[in-house]
Amino acid sequence: MIHGIIAYPVTPFADTGIDTARLAALVDKLVADGVHAIAPLGSTGELAYLEEPEFDSVVDTTLATVAGRVPVVVGVSDVTTAKTVRRAAYAQRAGAAAVMVLPVSYWKLTEREILEHYRRIGDAVEIPIMAYNNPATSGVDMRPELLVTMFEAIENLTMVKESTGDLSRMRRIAELSGGRLPFYNGSNPLVLDALLAGASGWCTAATNLRPQPCLDLYDAVRAGDLDTARARYDDLKGLLEFIVAGGLATTVKAGLELLGFPVGDPRPPLLPLDERGRAALRELLPGT
């Protein structure tokens, strides 16, 4: 059901909270560009800095704008299980196709605690869950063995987004699950190798800035046209490395402004991209 280029929109802010009109315009643009799914409220969407009414507003705006044209995978992660469950249930009622869960914790979680966290979310909703492993942001690292154990134990945990940048983990997930557990690439610079290794899709914020090369890269891999795939990757590589190194929300919002589609600044403690960074980003965006 969910495959291909999964676009992660930023969250535009206004003085009063979420700029829902700008968010709707961005989401509509991404769908019109041809992405295969929309994933609001990931790291790119600054989920960690939103109040609960703001979370609900982003979900409602995104689902209403997409209007069933592509699947919507809503990020629902929080430090507490209770709030994650509330968000997952809200996303399900709003019409999300799936929810994405990153285990976030102040205390280091044991694997037993991680499994129970996901189990309670799975008990609370009927839609699929994408387990999201990104220890660089969450401080929690889920081994392939744990991810496959959760897949086997939790009926609606059906997908994994792997963002460590370690290709061997993706291969291990495929091996341990006998190819039954789809994995998605969340490490932008790794995308070509991940797709060639069998990733079901690419979860990326780069579509906000350069959607067509992202789509072309995915299509070329699926068609077995490796020369085109490598050419598209080489074209994108500098941008992919830049947005990861500079912080996705910060760099993507600056890039959208350079492209004539301003969405406001990131929310503190994040800061807007500085002038040196903007100059470097301008070199990576054709037409700016």
mmCIF file of N, CA, C and O in Angstrom, residues 221-278:
data_model
loop_
_atom_site.group_PDB
_atom_site.id
_atom_site.type_symbol
_atom_site.label_atom_id
_atom_site.label_comp_id
_atom_site.label_asym_id
_atom_site.label_seq_id
_atom_site.Cartn_x
_atom_site.Cartn_y
_atom_site.Cartn_z
ATOM 1 N N VAL A 221 15.554 3.159 -10.521
ATOM 2 C CA VAL A 221 15.923 1.936 -9.811
ATOM 3 C C VAL A 221 14.907 0.838 -10.085
ATOM 4 O O VAL A 221 15.261 -0.307 -10.378
ATOM 5 N N ARG A 222 13.632 1.183 -10.031
ATOM 6 C CA ARG A 222 12.593 0.184 -10.276
ATOM 7 C C ARG A 222 12.662 -0.359 -11.703
ATOM 8 O O ARG A 222 12.334 -1.527 -11.948
ATOM 9 N N ALA A 223 13.071 0.483 -12.636
ATOM 10 C CA ALA A 223 13.163 0.054 -14.032
ATOM 11 C C ALA A 223 14.473 -0.655 -14.341
ATOM 12 O O ALA A 223 14.668 -1.136 -15.467
ATOM 13 N N GLY A 224 15.375 -0.712 -13.365
ATOM 14 C CA GLY A 224 16.668 -1.340 -13.592
ATOM 15 C C GLY A 224 17.625 -0.496 -14.406
ATOM 16 O O GLY A 224 18.631 -0.998 -14.910
ATOM 17 N N ASP A 225 17.335 0.804 -14.522
ATOM 18 C CA ASP A 225 18.179 1.720 -15.282
ATOM 19 C C ASP A 225 19.194 2.338 -14.316
ATOM 20 O O ASP A 225 19.024 3.459 -13.821
ATOM 21 N N LEU A 226 20.273 1.622 -14.053
ATOM 22 C CA LEU A 226 21.213 2.053 -13.027
ATOM 23 C C LEU A 226 22.017 3.274 -13.440
ATOM 24 O O LEU A 226 22.423 4.072 -12.586
ATOM 25 N N ASP A 227 22.260 3.453 -14.727
ATOM 26 C CA ASP A 227 22.990 4.640 -15.173
ATOM 27 C C ASP A 227 22.208 5.905 -14.844
ATOM 28 O O ASP A 227 22.762 6.888 -14.332
ATOM 29 N N THR A 228 20.901 5.882 -15.148
ATOM 30 C CA THR A 228 20.063 7.045 -14.819
ATOM 31 C C THR A 228 19.958 7.224 -13.322
ATOM 32 O O THR A 228 20.015 8.357 -12.807
ATOM 33 N N ALA A 229 19.805 6.121 -12.591
ATOM 34 C CA ALA A 229 19.699 6.211 -11.135
ATOM 35 C C ALA A 229 20.939 6.856 -10.535
ATOM 36 O O ALA A 229 20.845 7.738 -9.671
ATOM 37 N N ARG A 230 22.098 6.438 -10.994
ATOM 38 C CA ARG A 230 23.341 7.007 -10.463
ATOM 39 C C ARG A 230 23.485 8.486 -10.857
ATOM 40 O O ARG A 230 23.978 9.295 -10.065
ATOM 41 N N ALA A 231 23.048 8.826 -12.050
ATOM 42 C CA ALA A 231 23.119 10.228 -12.480
ATOM 43 C C ALA A 231 22.226 11.107 -11.611
ATOM 44 O O ALA A 231 22.615 12.215 -11.216
ATOM 45 N N ARG A 232 21.020 10.614 -11.317
ATOM 46 C CA ARG A 232 20.112 11.391 -10.468
ATOM 47 C C ARG A 232 20.661 11.497 -9.048
ATOM 48 O O ARG A 232 20.550 12.541 -8.402
ATOM 49 N N TYR A 233 21.247 10.414 -8.570
ATOM 50 C CA TYR A 233 21.826 10.452 -7.223
ATOM 51 C C TYR A 233 22.991 11.439 -7.167
ATOM 52 O O TYR A 233 23.102 12.229 -6.221
ATOM 53 N N ASP A 234 23.848 11.405 -8.156
ATOM 54 C CA ASP A 234 24.982 12.330 -8.190
ATOM 55 C C ASP A 234 24.501 13.777 -8.219
ATOM 56 O O ASP A 234 25.121 14.668 -7.619
ATOM 57 N N ASP A 235 23.389 14.010 -8.918
ATOM 58 C CA ASP A 235 22.818 15.349 -9.000
ATOM 59 C C ASP A 235 22.295 15.812 -7.643
ATOM 60 O O ASP A 235 22.371 16.989 -7.297
ATOM 61 N N LEU A 236 21.763 14.870 -6.873
ATOM 62 C CA LEU A 236 21.126 15.201 -5.594
ATOM 63 C C LEU A 236 22.073 15.135 -4.404
ATOM 64 O O LEU A 236 21.777 15.697 -3.344
ATOM 65 N N LYS A 237 23.182 14.442 -4.545
ATOM 66 C CA LYS A 237 24.011 14.086 -3.392
ATOM 67 C C LYS A 237 24.401 15.298 -2.543
ATOM 68 O O LYS A 237 24.303 15.262 -1.307
ATOM 69 N N GLY A 238 24.848 16.359 -3.167
ATOM 70 C CA GLY A 238 25.260 17.532 -2.402
ATOM 71 C C GLY A 238 24.129 18.102 -1.566
ATOM 72 O O GLY A 238 24.321 18.471 -0.401
ATOM 73 N N LEU A 239 22.936 18.176 -2.142
ATOM 74 C CA LEU A 239 21.780 18.690 -1.417
ATOM 75 C C LEU A 239 21.409 17.763 -0.270
ATOM 76 O O LEU A 239 21.119 18.226 0.846
ATOM 77 N N LEU A 240 21.405 16.469 -0.528
ATOM 78 C CA LEU A 240 21.033 15.502 0.509
ATOM 79 C C LEU A 240 21.974 15.594 1.701
ATOM 80 O O LEU A 240 21.539 15.575 2.858
ATOM 81 N N GLU A 241 23.248 15.695 1.435
ATOM 82 C CA GLU A 241 24.218 15.801 2.526
ATOM 83 C C GLU A 241 24.064 17.121 3.269
ATOM 84 O O GLU A 241 24.190 17.171 4.501
ATOM 85 N N PHE A 242 23.763 18.181 2.533
ATOM 86 C CA PHE A 242 23.647 19.506 3.152
ATOM 87 C C PHE A 242 22.449 19.582 4.098
ATOM 88 O O PHE A 242 22.565 20.086 5.217
ATOM 89 N N ILE A 243 21.293 19.098 3.660
ATOM 90 C CA ILE A 243 20.098 19.244 4.499
ATOM 91 C C ILE A 243 20.186 18.377 5.751
ATOM 92 O O ILE A 243 19.654 18.740 6.804
ATOM 93 N N VAL A 244 20.870 17.234 5.646
ATOM 94 C CA VAL A 244 21.049 16.392 6.831
ATOM 95 C C VAL A 244 22.011 17.059 7.809
ATOM 96 O O VAL A 244 21.738 17.163 9.010
ATOM 97 N N ALA A 245 23.128 17.551 7.309
ATOM 98 C CA ALA A 245 24.139 18.158 8.177
ATOM 99 C C ALA A 245 23.632 19.432 8.837
ATOM 100 O O ALA A 245 23.974 19.725 9.988
ATOM 101 N N GLY A 246 22.800 20.199 8.119
ATOM 102 C CA GLY A 246 22.336 21.476 8.641
ATOM 103 C C GLY A 246 21.033 21.418 9.408
ATOM 104 O O GLY A 246 20.583 22.442 9.934
ATOM 105 N N GLY A 247 20.427 20.247 9.498
ATOM 106 C CA GLY A 247 19.133 20.113 10.177
ATOM 107 C C GLY A 247 17.999 20.266 9.179
ATOM 108 O O GLY A 247 17.909 21.289 8.482
ATOM 109 N N LEU A 248 17.143 19.272 9.092
ATOM 110 C CA LEU A 248 16.148 19.241 8.022
ATOM 111 C C LEU A 248 15.189 20.421 8.060
ATOM 112 O O LEU A 248 14.949 21.071 7.040
ATOM 113 N N ALA A 249 14.606 20.702 9.212
ATOM 114 C CA ALA A 249 13.638 21.805 9.271
ATOM 115 C C ALA A 249 14.297 23.135 8.921
ATOM 116 O O ALA A 249 13.746 23.945 8.162
ATOM 117 N N THR A 250 15.486 23.361 9.453
ATOM 118 C CA THR A 250 16.198 24.622 9.212
ATOM 119 C C THR A 250 16.553 24.799 7.742
ATOM 120 O O THR A 250 16.304 25.858 7.139
ATOM 121 N N THR A 251 17.143 23.785 7.144
ATOM 122 C CA THR A 251 17.618 23.915 5.764
ATOM 123 C C THR A 251 16.474 23.887 4.757
ATOM 124 O O THR A 251 16.489 24.637 3.773
ATOM 125 N N VAL A 252 15.485 23.040 4.987
ATOM 126 C CA VAL A 252 14.375 22.957 4.033
ATOM 127 C C VAL A 252 13.556 24.243 4.046
ATOM 128 O O VAL A 252 13.149 24.745 2.989
ATOM 129 N N LYS A 253 13.325 24.818 5.216
ATOM 130 C CA LYS A 253 12.576 26.077 5.265
ATOM 131 C C LYS A 253 13.355 27.193 4.571
ATOM 132 O O LYS A 253 12.765 28.011 3.848
ATOM 133 N N ALA A 254 14.659 27.213 4.752
ATOM 134 C CA ALA A 254 15.465 28.215 4.054
ATOM 135 C C ALA A 254 15.413 27.982 2.552
ATOM 136 O O ALA A 254 15.295 28.931 1.756
ATOM 137 N N GLY A 255 15.482 26.722 2.135
ATOM 138 C CA GLY A 255 15.426 26.406 0.718
ATOM 139 C C GLY A 255 14.111 26.786 0.080
ATOM 140 O O GLY A 255 14.080 27.313 -1.049
ATOM 141 N N LEU A 256 13.007 26.536 0.772
ATOM 142 C CA LEU A 256 11.700 26.922 0.231
ATOM 143 C C LEU A 256 11.602 28.434 0.061
ATOM 144 O O LEU A 256 11.033 28.927 -0.922
ATOM 145 N N GLU A 257 12.175 29.178 0.996
ATOM 146 C CA GLU A 257 12.175 30.641 0.848
ATOM 147 C C GLU A 257 12.998 31.057 -0.370
ATOM 148 O O GLU A 257 12.584 31.931 -1.144
ATOM 149 N N LEU A 258 14.148 30.419 -0.572
ATOM 150 C CA LEU A 258 14.974 30.737 -1.736
ATOM 151 C C LEU A 258 14.252 30.399 -3.040
ATOM 152 O O LEU A 258 14.463 31.064 -4.066
ATOM 153 N N LEU A 259 13.390 29.414 -3.000
ATOM 154 C CA LEU A 259 12.630 29.006 -4.182
ATOM 155 C C LEU A 259 11.354 29.824 -4.385
ATOM 156 O O LEU A 259 10.586 29.558 -5.300
ATOM 157 N N GLY A 260 11.117 30.800 -3.511
ATOM 158 C CA GLY A 260 9.938 31.650 -3.656
ATOM 159 C C GLY A 260 8.692 31.088 -3.029
ATOM 160 O O GLY A 260 7.572 31.493 -3.375
ATOM 161 N N PHE A 261 8.858 30.165 -2.074
ATOM 162 C CA PHE A 261 7.717 29.569 -1.382
ATOM 163 C C PHE A 261 7.970 29.650 0.125
ATOM 164 O O PHE A 261 8.216 28.655 0.790
ATOM 165 N N PRO A 262 7.939 30.856 0.695
ATOM 166 C CA PRO A 262 8.294 31.003 2.108
ATOM 167 C C PRO A 262 7.294 30.321 3.035
ATOM 168 O O PRO A 262 6.084 30.365 2.804
ATOM 169 N N VAL A 263 7.824 29.669 4.085
ATOM 170 C CA VAL A 263 6.979 28.982 5.063
ATOM 171 C C VAL A 263 7.325 29.407 6.481
ATOM 172 O O VAL A 263 6.913 28.764 7.448
ATOM 173 N N GLY A 264 8.074 30.486 6.628
ATOM 174 C CA GLY A 264 8.437 30.955 7.957
ATOM 175 C C GLY A 264 9.675 30.260 8.494
ATOM 176 O O GLY A 264 10.275 29.399 7.850
ATOM 177 N N ASP A 265 10.056 30.643 9.697
ATOM 178 C CA ASP A 265 11.260 30.116 10.335
ATOM 179 C C ASP A 265 10.946 28.862 11.137
ATOM 180 O O ASP A 265 9.799 28.614 11.502
ATOM 181 N N PRO A 266 11.969 28.084 11.453
ATOM 182 C CA PRO A 266 11.763 26.981 12.399
ATOM 183 C C PRO A 266 11.479 27.533 13.789
ATOM 184 O O PRO A 266 11.713 28.708 14.064
ATOM 185 N N ARG A 267 10.976 26.687 14.648
ATOM 186 C CA ARG A 267 10.587 27.126 15.991
ATOM 187 C C ARG A 267 11.765 26.967 16.951
ATOM 188 O O ARG A 267 12.428 25.931 16.974
ATOM 189 N N PRO A 268 12.047 28.004 17.775
ATOM 190 C CA PRO A 268 13.123 27.892 18.756
ATOM 191 C C PRO A 268 12.904 26.681 19.672
ATOM 192 O O PRO A 268 11.763 26.345 19.985
ATOM 193 N N PRO A 269 13.997 25.999 20.020
ATOM 194 C CA PRO A 269 15.389 26.459 19.967
ATOM 195 C C PRO A 269 16.061 26.379 18.594
ATOM 196 O O PRO A 269 17.213 26.791 18.470
ATOM 197 N N LEU A 270 15.388 25.842 17.577
ATOM 198 C CA LEU A 270 15.972 25.871 16.241
ATOM 199 C C LEU A 270 16.036 27.310 15.747
ATOM 200 O O LEU A 270 15.160 28.125 16.061
ATOM 201 N N LEU A 271 17.048 27.609 14.940
ATOM 202 C CA LEU A 271 17.223 28.947 14.397
ATOM 203 C C LEU A 271 17.217 28.903 12.878
ATOM 204 O O LEU A 271 17.529 27.873 12.273
ATOM 205 N N PRO A 272 16.881 30.019 12.233
ATOM 206 C CA PRO A 272 16.957 30.069 10.771
ATOM 207 C C PRO A 272 18.383 29.840 10.286
ATOM 208 O O PRO A 272 19.354 30.112 11.001
ATOM 209 N N LEU A 273 18.505 29.362 9.073
ATOM 210 C CA LEU A 273 19.818 29.151 8.478
ATOM 211 C C LEU A 273 20.547 30.488 8.352
ATOM 212 O O LEU A 273 19.955 31.491 7.945
ATOM 213 N N ASP A 274 21.827 30.501 8.683
ATOM 214 C CA ASP A 274 22.588 31.751 8.609
ATOM 215 C C ASP A 274 22.942 32.087 7.157
ATOM 216 O O ASP A 274 22.708 31.293 6.238
ATOM 217 N N GLU A 275 23.505 33.267 6.950
ATOM 218 C CA GLU A 275 23.777 33.738 5.591
ATOM 219 C C GLU A 275 24.789 32.864 4.865
ATOM 220 O O GLU A 275 24.677 32.630 3.661
ATOM 221 N N ARG A 276 25.776 32.388 5.578
ATOM 222 C CA ARG A 276 26.758 31.503 4.947
ATOM 223 C C ARG A 276 26.083 30.213 4.467
ATOM 224 O O ARG A 276 26.344 29.735 3.359
ATOM 225 N N GLY A 277 25.211 29.681 5.311
ATOM 226 C CA GLY A 277 24.492 28.477 4.927
ATOM 227 C C GLY A 277 23.546 28.717 3.771
ATOM 228 O O GLY A 277 23.414 27.873 2.867
ATOM 229 N N ARG A 278 22.886 29.862 3.761
ATOM 230 C CA ARG A 278 21.972 30.187 2.667
ATOM 231 C C ARG A 278 22.725 30.323 1.345
ATOM 232 O O ARG A 278 22.229 29.905 0.290
#
